[in-house]
Short mmCIF file of C-alpha atoms and ligand atoms in Angstrom, two decimals:
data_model
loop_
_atom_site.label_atom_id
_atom_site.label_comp_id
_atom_site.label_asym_id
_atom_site.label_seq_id
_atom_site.Cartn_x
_atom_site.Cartn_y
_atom_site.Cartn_z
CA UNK A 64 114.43 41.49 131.17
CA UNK A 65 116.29 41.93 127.99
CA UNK A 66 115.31 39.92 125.25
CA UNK A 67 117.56 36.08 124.98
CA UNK A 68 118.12 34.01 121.54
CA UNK A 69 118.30 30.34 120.73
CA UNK A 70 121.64 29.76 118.49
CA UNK A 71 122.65 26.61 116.54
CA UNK A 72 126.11 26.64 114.95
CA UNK A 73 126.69 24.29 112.09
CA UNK A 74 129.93 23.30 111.12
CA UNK A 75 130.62 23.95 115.15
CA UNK A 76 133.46 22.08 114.99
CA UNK A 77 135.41 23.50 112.25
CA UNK A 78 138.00 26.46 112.03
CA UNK A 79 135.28 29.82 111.59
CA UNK A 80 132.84 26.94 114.08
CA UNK A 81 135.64 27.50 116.52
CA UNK A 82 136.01 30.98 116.48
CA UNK A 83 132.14 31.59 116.62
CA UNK A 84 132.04 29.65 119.56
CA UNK A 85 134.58 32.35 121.11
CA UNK A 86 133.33 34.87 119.82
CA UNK A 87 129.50 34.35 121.14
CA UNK A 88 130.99 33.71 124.94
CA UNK A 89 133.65 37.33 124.59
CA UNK A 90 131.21 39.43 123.19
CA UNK A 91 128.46 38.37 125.50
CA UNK A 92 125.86 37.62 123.17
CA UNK A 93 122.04 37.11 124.67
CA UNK A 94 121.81 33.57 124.42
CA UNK A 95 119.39 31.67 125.69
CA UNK A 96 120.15 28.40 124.26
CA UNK A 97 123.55 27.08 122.07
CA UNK A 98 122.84 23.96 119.68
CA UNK A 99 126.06 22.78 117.95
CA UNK A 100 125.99 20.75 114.70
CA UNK A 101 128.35 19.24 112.48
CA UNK A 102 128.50 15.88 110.30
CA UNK A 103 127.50 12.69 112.01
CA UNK A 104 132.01 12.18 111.97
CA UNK A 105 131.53 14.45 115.09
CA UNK A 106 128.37 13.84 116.57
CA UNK A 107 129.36 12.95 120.39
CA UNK A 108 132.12 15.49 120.53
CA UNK A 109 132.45 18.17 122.99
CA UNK A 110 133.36 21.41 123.25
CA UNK A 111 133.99 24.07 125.80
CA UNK A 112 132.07 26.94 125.99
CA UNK A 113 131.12 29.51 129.47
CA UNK A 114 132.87 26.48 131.54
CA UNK A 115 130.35 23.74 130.35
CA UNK A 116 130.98 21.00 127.87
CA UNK A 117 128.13 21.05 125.27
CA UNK A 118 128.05 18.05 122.96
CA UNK A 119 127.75 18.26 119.47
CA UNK A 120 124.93 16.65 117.08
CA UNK A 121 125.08 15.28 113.67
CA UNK A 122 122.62 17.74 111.78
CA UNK A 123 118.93 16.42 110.93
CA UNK A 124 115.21 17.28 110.23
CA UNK A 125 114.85 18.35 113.93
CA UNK A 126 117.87 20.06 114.68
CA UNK A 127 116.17 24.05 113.91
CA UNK A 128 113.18 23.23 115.59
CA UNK A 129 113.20 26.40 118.60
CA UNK A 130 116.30 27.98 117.10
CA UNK A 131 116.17 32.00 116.19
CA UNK A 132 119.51 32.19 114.55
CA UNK A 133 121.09 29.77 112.83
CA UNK A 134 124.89 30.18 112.39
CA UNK A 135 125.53 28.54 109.27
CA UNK A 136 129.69 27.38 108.75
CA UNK A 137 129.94 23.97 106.95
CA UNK A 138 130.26 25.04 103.33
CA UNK A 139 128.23 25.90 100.77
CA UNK A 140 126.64 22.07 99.91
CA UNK A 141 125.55 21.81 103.48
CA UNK A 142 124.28 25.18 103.30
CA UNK A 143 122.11 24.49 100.05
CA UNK A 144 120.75 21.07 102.24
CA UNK A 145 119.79 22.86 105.32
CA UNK A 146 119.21 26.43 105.35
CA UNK A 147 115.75 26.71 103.84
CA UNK A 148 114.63 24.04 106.58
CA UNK A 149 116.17 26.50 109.06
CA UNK A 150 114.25 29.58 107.71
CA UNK A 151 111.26 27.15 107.28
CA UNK A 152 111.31 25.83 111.06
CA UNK A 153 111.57 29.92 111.72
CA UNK A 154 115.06 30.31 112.38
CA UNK A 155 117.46 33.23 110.58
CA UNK A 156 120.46 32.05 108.93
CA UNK A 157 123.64 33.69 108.83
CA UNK A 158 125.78 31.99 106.04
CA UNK A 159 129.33 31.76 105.82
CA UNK A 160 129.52 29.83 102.67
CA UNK A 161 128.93 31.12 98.92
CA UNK A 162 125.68 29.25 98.31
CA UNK A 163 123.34 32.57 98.42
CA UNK A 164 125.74 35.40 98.19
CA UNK A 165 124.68 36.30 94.96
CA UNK A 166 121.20 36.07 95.42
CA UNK A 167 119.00 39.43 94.86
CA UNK A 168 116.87 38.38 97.97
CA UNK A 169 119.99 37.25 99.90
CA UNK A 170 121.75 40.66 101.64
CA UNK A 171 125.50 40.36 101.36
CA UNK A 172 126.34 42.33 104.74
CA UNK A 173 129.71 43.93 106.12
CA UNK A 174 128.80 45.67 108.86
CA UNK A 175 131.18 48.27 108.70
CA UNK A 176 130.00 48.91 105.27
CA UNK A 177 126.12 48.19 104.50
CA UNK A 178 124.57 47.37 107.86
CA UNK A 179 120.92 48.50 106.59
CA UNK A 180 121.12 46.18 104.15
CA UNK A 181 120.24 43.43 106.99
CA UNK A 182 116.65 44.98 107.27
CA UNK A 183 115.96 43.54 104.13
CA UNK A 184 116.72 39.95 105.31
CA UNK A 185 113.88 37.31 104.11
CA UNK A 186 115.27 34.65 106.29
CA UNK A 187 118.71 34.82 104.77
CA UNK A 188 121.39 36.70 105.33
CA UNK A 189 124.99 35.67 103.59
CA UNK A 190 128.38 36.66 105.08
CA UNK A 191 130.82 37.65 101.88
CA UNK A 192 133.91 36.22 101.26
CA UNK A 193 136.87 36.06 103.49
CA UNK A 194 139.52 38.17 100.96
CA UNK A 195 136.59 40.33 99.93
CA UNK A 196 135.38 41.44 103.64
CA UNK A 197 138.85 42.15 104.45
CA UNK A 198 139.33 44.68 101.47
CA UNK A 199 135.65 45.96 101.85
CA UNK A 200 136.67 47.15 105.62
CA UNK A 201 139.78 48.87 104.45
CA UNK A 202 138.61 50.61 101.31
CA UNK A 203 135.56 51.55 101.81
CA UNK A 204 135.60 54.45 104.25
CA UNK A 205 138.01 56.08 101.25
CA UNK A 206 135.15 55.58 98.41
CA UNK A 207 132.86 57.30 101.18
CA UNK A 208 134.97 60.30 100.37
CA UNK A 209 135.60 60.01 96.60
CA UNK A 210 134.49 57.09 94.88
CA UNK A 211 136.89 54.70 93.65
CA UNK A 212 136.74 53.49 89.76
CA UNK A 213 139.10 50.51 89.65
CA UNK A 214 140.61 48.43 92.07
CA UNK A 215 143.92 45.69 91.34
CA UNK A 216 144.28 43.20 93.96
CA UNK A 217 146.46 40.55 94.91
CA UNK A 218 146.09 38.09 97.53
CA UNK A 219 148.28 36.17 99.67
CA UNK A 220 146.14 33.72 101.57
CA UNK A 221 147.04 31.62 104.50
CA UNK A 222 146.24 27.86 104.53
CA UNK A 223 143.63 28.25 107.47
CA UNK A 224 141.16 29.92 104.85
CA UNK A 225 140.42 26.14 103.64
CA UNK A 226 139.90 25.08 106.73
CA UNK A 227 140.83 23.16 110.15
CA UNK A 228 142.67 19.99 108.10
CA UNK A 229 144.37 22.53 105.61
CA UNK A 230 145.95 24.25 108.42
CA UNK A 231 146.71 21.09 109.86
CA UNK A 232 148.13 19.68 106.50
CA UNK A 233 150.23 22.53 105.83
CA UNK A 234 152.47 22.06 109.40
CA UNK A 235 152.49 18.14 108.33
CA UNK A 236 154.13 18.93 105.09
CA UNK A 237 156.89 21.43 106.51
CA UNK A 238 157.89 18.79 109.30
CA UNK A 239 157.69 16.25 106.16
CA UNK A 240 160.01 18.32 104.00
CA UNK A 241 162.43 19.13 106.73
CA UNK A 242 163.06 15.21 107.52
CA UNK A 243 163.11 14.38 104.06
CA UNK A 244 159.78 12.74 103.49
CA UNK A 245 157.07 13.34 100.61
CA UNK A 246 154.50 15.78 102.02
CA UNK A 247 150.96 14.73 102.01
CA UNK A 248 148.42 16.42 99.94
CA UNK A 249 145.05 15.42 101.00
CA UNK A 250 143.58 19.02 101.09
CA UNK A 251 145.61 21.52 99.38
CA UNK A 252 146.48 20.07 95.44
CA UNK A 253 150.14 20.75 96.01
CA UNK A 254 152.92 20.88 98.50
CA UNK A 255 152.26 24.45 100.60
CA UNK A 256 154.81 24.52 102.73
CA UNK A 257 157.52 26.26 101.41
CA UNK A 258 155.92 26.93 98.41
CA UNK A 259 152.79 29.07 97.21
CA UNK A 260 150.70 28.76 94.31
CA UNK A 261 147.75 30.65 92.29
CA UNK A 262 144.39 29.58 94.58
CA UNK A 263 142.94 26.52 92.88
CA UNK A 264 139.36 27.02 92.81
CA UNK A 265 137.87 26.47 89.55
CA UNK A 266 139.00 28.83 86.45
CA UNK A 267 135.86 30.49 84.36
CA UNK A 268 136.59 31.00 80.72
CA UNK A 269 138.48 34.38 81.28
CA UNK A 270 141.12 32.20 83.17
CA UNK A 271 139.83 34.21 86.67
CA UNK A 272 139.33 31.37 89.64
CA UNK A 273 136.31 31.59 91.54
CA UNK A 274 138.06 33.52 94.58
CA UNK A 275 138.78 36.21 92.11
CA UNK A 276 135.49 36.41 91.01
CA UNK A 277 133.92 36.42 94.34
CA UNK A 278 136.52 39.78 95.30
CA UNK A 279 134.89 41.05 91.73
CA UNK A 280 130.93 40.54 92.31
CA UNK A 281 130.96 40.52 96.26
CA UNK A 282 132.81 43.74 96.27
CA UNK A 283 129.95 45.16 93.42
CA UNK A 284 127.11 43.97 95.56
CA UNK A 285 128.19 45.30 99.07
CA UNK A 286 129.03 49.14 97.62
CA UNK A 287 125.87 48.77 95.79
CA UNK A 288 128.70 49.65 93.24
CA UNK A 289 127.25 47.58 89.91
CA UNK A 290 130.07 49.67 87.61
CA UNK A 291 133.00 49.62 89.92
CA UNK A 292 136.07 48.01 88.31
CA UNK A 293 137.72 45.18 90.01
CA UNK A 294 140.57 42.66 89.10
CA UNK A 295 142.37 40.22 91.44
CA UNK A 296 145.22 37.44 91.36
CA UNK A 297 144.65 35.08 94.55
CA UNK A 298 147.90 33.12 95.65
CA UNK A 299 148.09 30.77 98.69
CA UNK A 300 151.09 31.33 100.69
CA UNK A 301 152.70 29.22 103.48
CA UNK A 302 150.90 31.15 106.04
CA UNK A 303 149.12 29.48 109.17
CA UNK A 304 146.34 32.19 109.80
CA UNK A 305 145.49 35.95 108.57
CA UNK A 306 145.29 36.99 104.76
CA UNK A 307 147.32 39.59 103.54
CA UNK A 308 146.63 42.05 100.19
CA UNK A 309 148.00 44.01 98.07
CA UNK A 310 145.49 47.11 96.99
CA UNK A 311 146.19 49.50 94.01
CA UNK A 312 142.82 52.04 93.79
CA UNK A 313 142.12 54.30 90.99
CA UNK A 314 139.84 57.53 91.54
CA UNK A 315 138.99 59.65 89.72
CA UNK A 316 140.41 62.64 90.99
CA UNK A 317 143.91 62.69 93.15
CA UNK A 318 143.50 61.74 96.78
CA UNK A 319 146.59 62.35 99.03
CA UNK A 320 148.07 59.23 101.38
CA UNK A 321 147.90 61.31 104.07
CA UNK A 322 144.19 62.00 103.85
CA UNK A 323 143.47 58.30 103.04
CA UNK A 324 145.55 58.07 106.31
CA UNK A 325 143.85 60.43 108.40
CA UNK A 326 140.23 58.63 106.83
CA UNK A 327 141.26 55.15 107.82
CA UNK A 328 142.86 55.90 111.42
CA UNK A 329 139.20 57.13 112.29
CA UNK A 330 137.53 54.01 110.15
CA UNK A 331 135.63 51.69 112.15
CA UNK A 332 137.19 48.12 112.31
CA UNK A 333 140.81 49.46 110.73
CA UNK A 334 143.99 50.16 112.49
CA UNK A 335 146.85 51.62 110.51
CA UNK A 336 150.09 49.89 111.15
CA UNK A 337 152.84 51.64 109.89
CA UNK A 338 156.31 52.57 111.12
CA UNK A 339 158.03 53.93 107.94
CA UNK A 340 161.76 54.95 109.99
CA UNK A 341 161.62 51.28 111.49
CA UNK A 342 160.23 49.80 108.05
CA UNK A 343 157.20 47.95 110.14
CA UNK A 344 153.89 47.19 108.53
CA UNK A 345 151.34 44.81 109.22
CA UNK A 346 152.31 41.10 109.06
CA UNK A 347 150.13 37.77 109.25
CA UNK A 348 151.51 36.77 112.75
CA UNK A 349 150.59 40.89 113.81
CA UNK A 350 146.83 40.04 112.50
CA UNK A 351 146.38 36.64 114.18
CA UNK A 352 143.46 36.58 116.76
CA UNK A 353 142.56 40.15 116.17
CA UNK A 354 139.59 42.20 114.95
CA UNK A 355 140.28 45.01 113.07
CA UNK A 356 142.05 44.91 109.79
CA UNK A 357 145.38 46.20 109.71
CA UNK A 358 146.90 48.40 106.70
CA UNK A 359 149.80 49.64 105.70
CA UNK A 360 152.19 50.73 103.36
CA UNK A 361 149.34 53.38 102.39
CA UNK A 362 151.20 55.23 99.44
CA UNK A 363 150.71 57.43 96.18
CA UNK A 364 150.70 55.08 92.82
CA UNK A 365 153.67 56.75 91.10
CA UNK A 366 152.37 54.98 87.81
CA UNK A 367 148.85 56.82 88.45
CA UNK A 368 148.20 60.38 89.87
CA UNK A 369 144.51 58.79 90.85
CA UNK A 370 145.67 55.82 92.45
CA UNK A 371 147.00 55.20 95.71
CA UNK A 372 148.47 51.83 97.04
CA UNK A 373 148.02 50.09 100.64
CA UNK A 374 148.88 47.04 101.86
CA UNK A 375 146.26 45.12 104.68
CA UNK A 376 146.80 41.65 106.92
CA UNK A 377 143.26 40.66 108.57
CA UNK A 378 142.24 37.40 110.60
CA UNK A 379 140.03 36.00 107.66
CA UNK A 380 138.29 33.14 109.87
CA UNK A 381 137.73 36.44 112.84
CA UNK A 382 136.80 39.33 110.63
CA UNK A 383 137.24 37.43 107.04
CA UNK A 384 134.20 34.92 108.74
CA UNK A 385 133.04 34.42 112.35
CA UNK A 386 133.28 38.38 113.74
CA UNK A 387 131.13 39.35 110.73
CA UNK A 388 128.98 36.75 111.13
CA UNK A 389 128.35 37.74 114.57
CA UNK A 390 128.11 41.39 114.02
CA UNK A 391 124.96 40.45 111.96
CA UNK A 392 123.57 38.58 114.68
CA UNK A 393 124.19 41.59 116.69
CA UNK A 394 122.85 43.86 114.50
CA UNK A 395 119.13 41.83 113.82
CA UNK A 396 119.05 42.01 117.86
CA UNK A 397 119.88 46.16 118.01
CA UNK A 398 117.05 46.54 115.15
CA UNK A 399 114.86 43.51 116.90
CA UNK A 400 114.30 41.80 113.42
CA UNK A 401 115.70 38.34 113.65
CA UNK A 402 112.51 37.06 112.85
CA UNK A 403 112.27 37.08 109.48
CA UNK A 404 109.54 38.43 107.24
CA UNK A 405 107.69 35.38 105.53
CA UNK A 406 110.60 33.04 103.73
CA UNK A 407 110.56 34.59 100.01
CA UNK A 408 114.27 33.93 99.22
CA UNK A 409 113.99 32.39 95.96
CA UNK A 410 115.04 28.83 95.93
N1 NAP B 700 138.38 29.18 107.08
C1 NAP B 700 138.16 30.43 106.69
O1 NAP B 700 139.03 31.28 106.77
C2 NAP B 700 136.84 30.83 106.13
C3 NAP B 700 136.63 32.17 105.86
C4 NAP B 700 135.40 32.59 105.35
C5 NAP B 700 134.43 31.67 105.13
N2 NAP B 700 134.66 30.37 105.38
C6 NAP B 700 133.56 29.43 105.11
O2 NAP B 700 133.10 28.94 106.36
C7 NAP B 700 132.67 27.59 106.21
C8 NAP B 700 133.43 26.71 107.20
O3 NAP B 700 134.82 26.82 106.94
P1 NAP B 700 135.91 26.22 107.92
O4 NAP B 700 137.17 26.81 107.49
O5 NAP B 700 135.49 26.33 109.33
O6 NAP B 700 135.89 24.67 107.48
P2 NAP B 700 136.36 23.39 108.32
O7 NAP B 700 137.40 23.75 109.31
O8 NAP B 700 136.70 22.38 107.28
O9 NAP B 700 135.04 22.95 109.10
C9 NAP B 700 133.92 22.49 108.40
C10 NAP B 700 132.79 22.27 109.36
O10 NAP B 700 131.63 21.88 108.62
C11 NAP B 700 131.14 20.63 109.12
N3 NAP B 700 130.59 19.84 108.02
C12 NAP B 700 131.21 19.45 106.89
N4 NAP B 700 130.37 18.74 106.13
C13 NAP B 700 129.19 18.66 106.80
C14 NAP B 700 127.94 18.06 106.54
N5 NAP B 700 127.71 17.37 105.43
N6 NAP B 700 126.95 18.20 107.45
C15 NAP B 700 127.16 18.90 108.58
N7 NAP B 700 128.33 19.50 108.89
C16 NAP B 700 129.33 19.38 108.00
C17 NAP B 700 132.36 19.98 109.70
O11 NAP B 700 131.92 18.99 110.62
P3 NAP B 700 132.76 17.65 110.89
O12 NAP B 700 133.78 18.03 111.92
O13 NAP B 700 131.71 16.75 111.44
O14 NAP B 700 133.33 17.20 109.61
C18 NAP B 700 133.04 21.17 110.37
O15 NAP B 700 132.39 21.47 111.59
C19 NAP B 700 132.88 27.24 104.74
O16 NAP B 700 131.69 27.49 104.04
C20 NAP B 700 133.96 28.21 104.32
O17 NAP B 700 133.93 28.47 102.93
C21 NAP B 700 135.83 29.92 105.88
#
């Protein structure tokens, strides 16, 4: 009989808890248990999953104890507070949040990308950044081919990437502003709907948020790439779901759009969406729900005659969060090391 695996979700009932959720029933994963955590706010709570109704528990001391993979997907505070009591109850924790991305000990794993890096795992293994995964899919089978010196991106980022209640606040504000009324701002700094603004996580001393800087060092880490030049502006937009970016790469010698086409119709986890006669590329609403990353628009840089410009929408809490997640889980069970080596991720 093949080989089954206790999983605990935390942050199960969030947006990315949601999706896992799906994702572990569609994809068939070898379960032999399902533990789903969250806050004592939703302890009680139910939630579908294979038919059944499994309740959810407020996290605690006990809540690892028999678990082999921990899913972890409640931000990076509740990360720092649990996951070396996961690893140290023997559980292998997949984290969505920032808290051990940059961590030498911690791999920083796109599948499509750096899968061996997983082997390495001490216990940890971190899931990169929503924006930066979504790039990483998309540009990376071209650096396979000739490596890419700079990249300039820009973001447009849909309110779901902060979450369930952002989402949530966003459609309050529009039917606010269409009746007239002030529209809240609980989550998001400023009014959303019908607006957009630079992404408000904290500036560093550069004037570069932290979402910027995670496209900058994530990026680095996952091509093994210490050198490679990266910039990015972030904007949230008025979107519901699904990121979108703007790419400009560099090379250092000229590469055609029509190889970089031919390379990423055959990449794994990409479709190319483009209908130049009908002026169709890939939208937000077109990337909703779905798995690979969509791109577009893939053109020479007139300005450059190294560079070469595409354009990519991708379902960051699917592929941006929960799919990759998964797809780690998937790939300790194809190399049978979810058990992880004595804990030795540095604390
Ligand atoms: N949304 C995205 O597109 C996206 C993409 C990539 C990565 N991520 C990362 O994934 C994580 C989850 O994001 P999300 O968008 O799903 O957020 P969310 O919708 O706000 O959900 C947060 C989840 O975390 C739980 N939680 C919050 N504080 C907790 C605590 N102190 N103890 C236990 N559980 C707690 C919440 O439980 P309650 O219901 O009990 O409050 C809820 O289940 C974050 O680290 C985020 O940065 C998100």
């Amino acid at each position: 009989m093949s080989k089954t695996y206790t999983v605990a979700i935390l942050g199960a009932t969030g947006a990315v808890g949601y999706e896992l959720l799906e994702l572990l029933e569609s994809r068939h994963f070898p379960l032999a248990d399902l533990k789903l955590l969250a806050s004592p706010r939703s302890a009680g709570q139910t939630l579908p999953f294979k038919g059944e109704n499994i309740t959810v528990a407020a996290v605690d001391e006990n809540s690892f104890n028999n678990v082999d993979i921990l899913l972890a997907s409640a931000g990076g505070s509740t990360s720092r507070a649990w996951a070396h009591k996961a690893v140290d109850a023997g559980a292998v924790v997949i984290d969505n949040s920032s808290a051990f991305r940059m961590n030498p000990d911690v791999p920083l794993v796109v599948p499509e990308v750096n899968p061996d890096a997983v082997v390495k795992h001490k216990g940890i293994i971190a899931n990169p950044n929503c924006t930066t995964i979504l790039m990483a899919v998309a540009i990376y089978p071209l650096h396979q081919v000739k490596k890419i010196q700079r990249i300039v991106a820009a973001t447009y980022q849909s309110a779901s990437g902060a979450g369930a209640k952002a989402m949530a606040e966003v459609q309050a504000q529009a039917s606010a502003i269409l009746t007239g009324e002030k529209p809240p701002t609980d989550i998001f700094p400023y009014p959303l709907a019908f607006n957009l603004f630079p992404h408000n996580t904290p500036l560093n001393e550069m004037g570069y948020c932290e979402e910027e800087m995670k496209m900058v060092n994530e990026t680095r880490k996952i091509f093994a790439a210490p050198d490679i030049r990266v910039t990015a502006t972030c904007v949230r937009v008025p979107v519901l779901r699904a990121h979108s970016e703007a790419i400009n790469l560099e090379f250092a010698e000229p590469f055609s759009a029509d190889e970089a086409r031919e390379i990423l119709n055959k990449a794994p986890g990409v479709k190319v969406v483009e209908d130049w006669q009908a002026n169709y590329f890939p939208m937000p609403v077109d990337a909703t729900g779905r798995d690979e990353v969509l791109v577009g628009r893939i053109r020479q840089d007139i300005s450059h005659p190294c560079g070469l410009e595409l354009w990519l929408c991708g379902d960051q809490i699917r592929k941006g969060a929960a799919l990759n997640a998964v797809q780690i889980a998937e790939l300790l069970v194809e190399k049978n090391i979810v058990k992880p080596e004595p804990a030795t991720v540095s604390r």
